[in-house]
mmCIF file of C-alpha atoms in Angstrom:
data_model
loop_
_atom_site.group_PDB
_atom_site.id
_atom_site.type_symbol
_atom_site.label_atom_id
_atom_site.label_comp_id
_atom_site.label_asym_id
_atom_site.label_seq_id
_atom_site.Cartn_x
_atom_site.Cartn_y
_atom_site.Cartn_z
ATOM 1 C CA MET A 188 4.206 -77.367 -12.692
ATOM 2 C CA LEU A 189 6.178 -74.410 -11.346
ATOM 3 C CA ASN A 190 5.063 -70.966 -12.384
ATOM 4 C CA PRO A 191 8.148 -68.799 -13.010
ATOM 5 C CA GLU A 192 6.163 -65.725 -11.992
ATOM 6 C CA ASP A 193 5.631 -67.143 -8.478
ATOM 7 C CA THR A 194 8.773 -66.472 -6.464
ATOM 8 C CA ARG A 195 7.870 -68.939 -3.702
ATOM 9 C CA LEU A 196 5.585 -71.997 -3.576
ATOM 10 C CA ALA A 197 4.693 -73.390 -0.156
ATOM 11 C CA VAL A 198 3.372 -76.491 1.556
ATOM 12 C CA ASN A 199 2.783 -76.386 5.321
ATOM 13 C CA VAL A 200 4.988 -78.555 7.493
ATOM 14 C CA ALA A 201 4.622 -79.003 11.225
ATOM 15 C CA HIS A 202 8.304 -79.707 11.893
ATOM 16 C CA HIS A 203 11.374 -77.743 10.908
ATOM 17 C CA ASN A 204 14.475 -76.128 12.321
ATOM 18 C CA LYS A 205 14.083 -72.328 12.138
ATOM 19 C CA GLU A 206 17.869 -71.908 12.009
ATOM 20 C CA VAL A 207 17.997 -73.387 8.503
ATOM 21 C CA LYS A 208 17.921 -70.693 5.843
ATOM 22 C CA HIS A 209 18.243 -72.786 2.715
ATOM 23 C CA LEU A 210 18.291 -76.432 1.758
ATOM 24 C CA ILE A 211 19.524 -77.537 -1.646
ATOM 25 C CA ILE A 212 18.100 -80.763 -3.031
ATOM 26 C CA ASP A 213 21.178 -82.816 -3.875
ATOM 27 C CA ARG A 214 19.293 -85.878 -5.083
ATOM 28 C CA ILE A 215 16.119 -87.899 -4.731
ATOM 29 C CA GLU A 216 16.391 -91.357 -3.151
ATOM 30 C CA GLY A 217 13.240 -93.391 -2.791
ATOM 31 C CA GLY A 218 10.655 -91.242 -1.092
ATOM 32 C CA PHE A 219 13.183 -88.732 0.237
ATOM 33 C CA ALA A 220 14.964 -85.629 -0.956
ATOM 34 C CA VAL A 221 18.577 -85.686 0.236
ATOM 35 C CA CYS A 222 19.289 -82.026 0.987
ATOM 36 C CA GLU A 223 22.341 -80.018 1.934
ATOM 37 C CA LYS A 224 21.880 -77.399 4.653
ATOM 38 C CA ASP A 225 23.753 -74.087 4.768
ATOM 39 C CA ASP A 226 26.277 -75.670 7.146
ATOM 40 C CA LYS A 227 26.937 -78.512 4.608
ATOM 41 C CA GLU A 228 25.128 -81.107 6.777
ATOM 42 C CA MET A 229 22.989 -83.516 4.762
ATOM 43 C CA VAL A 230 19.369 -84.174 5.795
ATOM 44 C CA ASN A 231 16.619 -86.398 4.395
ATOM 45 C CA ILE A 232 13.201 -84.837 3.901
ATOM 46 C CA PRO A 233 10.182 -86.895 2.854
ATOM 47 C CA LEU A 234 9.066 -85.872 -0.631
ATOM 48 C CA SER A 235 5.525 -85.653 0.719
ATOM 49 C CA ASP A 236 6.651 -82.709 2.910
ATOM 50 C CA LEU A 237 8.009 -80.701 -0.034
ATOM 51 C CA PRO A 238 6.035 -78.556 -2.466
ATOM 52 C CA HIS A 239 4.926 -80.044 -5.757
ATOM 53 C CA GLY A 240 7.654 -79.603 -8.349
ATOM 54 C CA ALA A 241 10.597 -79.871 -5.952
ATOM 55 C CA LYS A 242 13.467 -81.632 -7.741
ATOM 56 C CA GLN A 243 17.232 -82.039 -7.761
ATOM 57 C CA GLY A 244 18.970 -78.665 -7.717
ATOM 58 C CA CYS A 245 16.035 -76.721 -6.252
ATOM 59 C CA VAL A 246 16.749 -74.377 -3.380
ATOM 60 C CA ILE A 247 14.256 -74.856 -0.579
ATOM 61 C CA SER A 248 13.723 -72.115 1.981
ATOM 62 C CA ILE A 249 11.878 -72.517 5.234
ATOM 63 C CA ILE A 250 9.453 -69.691 5.863
ATOM 64 C CA ASP A 251 6.993 -69.638 8.763
ATOM 65 C CA GLY A 252 7.180 -73.407 9.164
ATOM 66 C CA SER A 253 6.713 -74.130 5.464
ATOM 67 C CA TYR A 254 9.112 -75.528 2.896
ATOM 68 C CA VAL A 255 9.034 -73.356 -0.221
ATOM 69 C CA ILE A 256 10.860 -73.561 -3.515
ATOM 70 C CA ASP A 257 12.844 -70.363 -3.834
ATOM 71 C CA LEU A 258 12.845 -69.903 -7.602
ATOM 72 C CA GLU A 259 15.000 -66.777 -7.523
ATOM 73 C CA GLU A 260 17.755 -68.393 -5.433
ATOM 74 C CA THR A 261 17.573 -71.603 -7.496
ATOM 75 C CA LYS A 262 18.033 -69.602 -10.697
ATOM 76 C CA ARG A 263 20.870 -67.535 -9.198
ATOM 77 C CA ARG A 264 22.771 -70.640 -8.098
ATOM 78 C CA GLN A 265 22.218 -72.444 -11.407
ATOM 79 C CA GLU A 266 23.526 -69.421 -13.325
ATOM 80 C CA ALA A 267 26.593 -69.225 -11.052
ATOM 81 C CA ILE A 268 27.343 -72.912 -11.642
ATOM 82 C CA GLN A 269 26.896 -72.511 -15.403
ATOM 83 C CA ASP A 270 29.226 -69.507 -15.345
ATOM 84 C CA ARG A 271 31.896 -71.523 -13.515
ATOM 85 C CA PHE A 272 31.638 -74.376 -16.021
ATOM 86 C CA SER A 273 31.842 -71.952 -18.940
ATOM 87 C CA LYS A 274 35.002 -70.372 -17.521
ATOM 88 C CA LEU A 275 36.509 -73.777 -16.765
ATOM 89 C CA PHE A 276 36.031 -75.116 -20.273
ATOM 90 C CA LYS A 277 37.191 -71.875 -21.984
ATOM 91 C CA LYS A 278 40.729 -72.429 -20.742
#
């Protein structure tokens, strides 16, 4: 289970592209997380490479060769989406 007081949870991975800043888990398909990169390209990452607790909507950062769940960025993006929906349905 994710601890909201931990801002980043990591699992070591040997392979990654250091140019990627964030990945957003779009969905889970089979044993893969289908993720959107900053440049909108979609990539498949084996679930076994991601930290425990990674799920749809999580923002994954790559830090020193490790995938980490960025709880702060995930929360920020979820709040922004909720704000957009609230404004949309107020009209």
